[in-house]
Coordinates of C-alpha atoms and ligand atoms in Angstrom, one line a residue:
X1 CA 95.2 124.3 91.6
X2 CA 93.4 123.2 94.7
X3 CA 91.4 120.1 94.9
X4 CA 89.1 118.9 97.4
X5 CA 90.3 117.6 100.9
X6 CA 87.7 114.4 101.6
X7 CA 87.8 112.4 105.2
X8 CA 87.8 109.1 105.2
X9 CA 87.0 107.8 109.0
X10 CA 89.5 104.5 109.3
X11 CA 87.0 101.6 111.3
X12 CA 89.6 100.3 113.5
X13 CA 89.0 102.3 115.3
X14 CA 85.6 102.2 115.7
X15 CA 83.4 99.9 118.5
X16 CA 83.6 96.2 116.0
X17 CA 80.3 95.3 118.2
X18 CA 77.9 98.2 116.8
X19 CA 79.9 98.3 113.0
X20 CA 76.9 99.0 110.7
X21 CA 75.0 101.7 113.5
X22 CA 79.8 103.1 113.7
X23 CA 79.7 103.1 109.9
X24 CA 75.8 104.7 109.8
X25 CA 77.2 106.9 111.6
X26 CA 80.1 108.8 110.0
X27 CA 78.1 107.8 107.0
X28 CA 75.5 110.6 108.1
X29 CA 78.2 112.7 110.1
X30 CA 79.8 114.2 106.2
X31 CA 82.7 111.6 105.9
X32 CA 83.5 110.9 102.1
X33 CA 84.4 107.5 101.8
X34 CA 85.2 105.0 104.5
X35 CA 87.9 103.5 105.2
X36 CA 88.9 99.8 105.7
X37 CA 91.9 97.9 107.4
X38 CA 92.7 94.7 106.5
X39 CA 95.3 93.1 108.9
X40 CA 96.1 89.6 107.9
X41 CA 99.0 88.7 111.2
X42 CA 101.7 87.8 108.6
X43 CA 101.9 91.5 105.9
X44 CA 101.3 93.2 109.8
X45 CA 101.5 92.2 113.0
X46 CA 97.6 92.2 113.5
X47 CA 94.7 90.3 112.3
X48 CA 91.3 92.6 112.0
X49 CA 88.7 92.0 108.8
X50 CA 87.5 90.0 106.0
X51 CA 85.2 90.3 103.4
X52 CA 82.5 89.3 104.9
X53 CA 82.6 91.9 107.6
X54 CA 82.3 94.1 104.1
X55 CA 79.7 92.6 102.8
X56 CA 78.5 93.6 106.3
X57 CA 78.5 97.3 106.2
X58 CA 77.5 97.3 102.9
X59 CA 74.1 98.4 103.6
X60 CA 75.2 101.2 106.2
X61 CA 76.4 103.0 104.2
X62 CA 76.6 104.8 100.2
X63 CA 79.7 106.1 100.7
X64 CA 83.3 104.5 99.0
X65 CA 83.9 101.9 100.8
X66 CA 87.8 101.8 100.7
X67 CA 89.7 99.4 101.1
X68 CA 93.0 99.1 102.2
X69 CA 94.9 95.3 101.8
X70 CA 97.0 95.2 104.9
X71 CA 98.2 91.6 103.0
X72 CA 100.4 88.4 101.0
X73 CA 100.0 88.0 99.3
X74 CA 96.8 89.6 98.2
X75 CA 96.1 89.0 94.6
X76 CA 94.1 85.8 95.6
X77 CA 91.5 88.1 97.8
X78 CA 90.8 90.5 94.9
X79 CA 88.1 89.4 94.1
X80 CA 86.5 88.3 97.5
X81 CA 86.9 92.3 98.7
X82 CA 85.5 93.4 96.0
X83 CA 82.1 91.2 95.4
X84 CA 81.8 91.9 99.1
X85 CA 81.5 96.0 97.8
X86 CA 84.7 97.3 97.5
X87 CA 84.5 100.6 95.7
X88 CA 88.5 101.2 96.1
X89 CA 91.3 98.5 96.8
X90 CA 94.3 99.3 97.6
X91 CA 97.1 97.0 97.3
X92 CA 101.3 96.8 99.0
X93 CA 103.3 97.4 97.1
X94 CA 105.8 95.3 99.7
X95 CA 103.2 92.1 99.3
X96 CA 104.3 91.2 96.6
X97 CA 107.0 90.5 93.7
X98 CA 104.4 91.8 90.9
X99 CA 102.1 95.1 91.8
X100 CA 101.9 95.6 88.5
X101 CA 99.5 92.3 88.0
X102 CA 97.7 92.5 90.8
X103 CA 96.1 96.9 89.4
X104 CA 95.7 94.7 86.3
X105 CA 93.2 92.8 88.2
X106 CA 92.1 95.4 90.7
X107 CA 90.8 97.7 87.3
X108 CA 89.7 94.1 85.5
X109 CA 86.8 94.2 88.4
X110 CA 85.8 97.5 87.4
X111 CA 87.1 98.6 90.8
X112 CA 89.9 102.3 91.8
X113 CA 93.4 101.2 92.2
X114 CA 94.9 102.1 95.4
X115 CA 99.1 101.4 96.3
X116 CA 100.3 101.6 99.4
X117 CA 104.0 102.3 99.9
X118 CA 105.0 102.4 104.0
X119 CA 107.7 104.5 105.8
X120 CA 110.7 103.3 104.5
X121 CA 109.9 102.2 101.0
X122 CA 110.9 104.8 98.6
X123 CA 108.5 106.0 95.9
X124 CA 110.6 105.3 93.4
X125 CA 108.4 101.9 94.4
X126 CA 105.8 103.3 91.9
X127 CA 106.9 105.5 89.2
X128 CA 106.6 102.5 86.9
X129 CA 102.6 101.5 88.1
X130 CA 101.5 105.3 87.9
X131 CA 99.0 105.2 84.4
X132 CA 97.2 101.6 86.5
X133 CA 96.4 104.3 89.7
X134 CA 93.8 105.5 90.7
X135 CA 95.2 106.3 94.5
X136 CA 98.9 106.2 96.3
X137 CA 98.0 106.0 99.9
X138 CA 101.7 107.2 101.5
X139 CA 101.6 105.7 104.6
X140 CA 102.5 108.0 107.4
X141 CA 103.1 105.3 110.9
X142 CA 104.6 101.9 109.8
X143 CA 101.2 99.6 109.4
X144 CA 100.0 97.5 111.9
X145 CA 97.4 99.8 114.3
X146 CA 96.2 102.7 115.2
X147 CA 96.7 105.7 117.6
X148 CA 100.4 105.1 116.0
X149 CA 102.5 108.8 115.9
X150 CA 102.7 110.6 112.6
X151 CA 106.9 110.2 111.4
X152 CA 107.3 113.4 110.3
X153 CA 109.3 112.5 106.9
X154 CA 106.7 112.0 105.2
X155 CA 106.2 115.2 104.3
X156 CA 109.0 114.9 101.7
X157 CA 108.2 112.2 100.7
X158 CA 104.3 113.3 100.3
X159 CA 105.5 116.2 97.9
X160 CA 108.3 114.5 96.3
X161 CA 104.4 112.0 95.0
X162 CA 103.0 114.7 93.8
X163 CA 105.1 116.0 92.0
X164 CA 105.5 112.6 90.6
X165 CA 102.2 112.2 89.4
X166 CA 102.2 115.7 87.5
X167 CA 98.7 116.1 86.1
X168 CA 97.5 112.5 86.4
X169 CA 93.7 112.5 88.2
X170 CA 95.1 110.1 91.4
X171 CA 94.6 111.0 95.0
X172 CA 97.7 110.9 97.4
X173 CA 96.1 109.4 100.9
X174 CA 97.4 109.4 103.3
X175 CA 97.1 106.8 106.6
X176 CA 98.3 107.1 110.1
X177 CA 98.5 109.3 112.9
X178 CA 96.8 112.2 111.3
X179 CA 95.4 114.9 114.1
X180 CA 94.5 118.3 112.9
X181 CA 97.5 119.5 113.5
X182 CA 98.6 116.5 111.2
X183 CA 96.3 116.7 108.6
X184 CA 97.2 120.9 107.9
X185 CA 100.9 119.8 107.1
X186 CA 99.5 117.0 104.6
X187 CA 98.1 118.8 102.6
X188 CA 99.8 121.3 102.9
X189 CA 102.4 119.0 101.4
X190 CA 100.1 117.6 98.4
X191 CA 97.3 115.4 100.1
X192 CA 94.0 115.2 99.2
X193 CA 92.8 112.3 101.1
X194 CA 93.6 112.3 105.3
X195 CA 92.5 109.4 107.0
X196 CA 91.5 109.2 110.2
X197 CA 90.9 106.8 112.9
X198 CA 91.2 107.3 116.2
X199 CA 90.4 111.7 115.8
X200 CA 87.3 110.6 114.2
X201 CA 86.2 108.5 116.3
X202 CA 87.9 109.6 120.4
X203 CA 89.3 113.0 118.9
X204 CA 89.5 116.3 119.8
X205 CA 86.1 116.4 120.6
X206 CA 85.2 113.1 122.4
X207 CA 82.9 111.0 120.3
X208 CA 81.8 114.1 117.9
X209 CA 82.4 112.3 114.6
X210 CA 80.8 115.8 112.7
X211 CA 82.9 118.1 114.9
X212 CA 86.0 116.2 114.3
X213 CA 85.3 115.4 110.9
X214 CA 84.5 119.0 110.3
X215 CA 87.8 120.7 112.2
X216 CA 89.9 118.5 110.2
X217 CA 88.8 119.2 107.2
X218 CA 88.7 122.8 107.9
X219 CA 92.6 122.3 109.2
X220 CA 93.5 120.2 106.1
X221 CA 92.1 123.6 104.1
X222 CA 92.8 126.3 105.2
X223 CA 96.8 125.0 103.7
X224 CA 96.3 123.7 100.7
X225 CA 94.1 127.0 99.7
X226 CA 97.4 128.9 102.3
X227 CA 100.0 127.4 99.6
X228 CA 97.8 126.9 96.3
Ligands
LIG301 C1 97.6 101.9 109.9 C2 95.8 101.4 109.8 C3 95.4 102.9 109.9 C4 94.6 103.5 111.1 C5 94.8 105.2 111.5 O1 97.9 99.9 109.9 O2 96.1 101.4 107.8 O3 94.5 103.2 109.2 O4 93.6 103.4 111.6 O5 94.8 105.1 112.3 P1 94.8 106.3 113.3 O6 94.5 107.3 112.9 O7 95.3 106.5 115.0 O8 96.0 106.4 113.4
LIG302 ZN1 94.6 102.5 106.8

């Protein structure tokens, strides 16, 4: 079965002084989701944006806002992000001892629930929460910054997660170092949602966001089809 490939540009690589325009531009130029990286300077060594910024960009797109929380603890912030307009809320398995509770809170807020694992975390960390999940976000770099190199060992982890999921309707999203070349590797391994910051906002076609999105999608779709 080939799943449609979805492209989720990370606005971490956008021009923050023109964030609304940047979000409208990726929407108009063919993105599927808008990926929002939330960092707290504690769970990861960088600080980015909070619920007020999510609320501010919400009117600039009709696409799902895919909010990636790299914060610990996270539970107190789930409702503010839901209210700000997040459609999908992803928390890190490493962010606290009560992942199952965090996922229950996201579902109770009526939002889609995701869990992310960093490169060092084995897929067994999510084995007992699969039935609460809409999405698994496999970090293909160590979270904290855009523009890092893809970690090749993550391809095997994606393959094992695809097996673990079985027939469940759960997306496998990848995040970090996704380019036209690595898009093919992760799609072949079983990922169907590709986050890309640098490769969309300053990719092989420079600032042609639509062209960059189309190239990523074409590369991933061809690899996924070849495998099927
Ligand atoms: C990293 C973030 C990513 C990042 C990806 O911690 O979660 O979403 O923006 O950036 P690129 O695509 O440039 O690796
Ligand atoms: Zn992210």
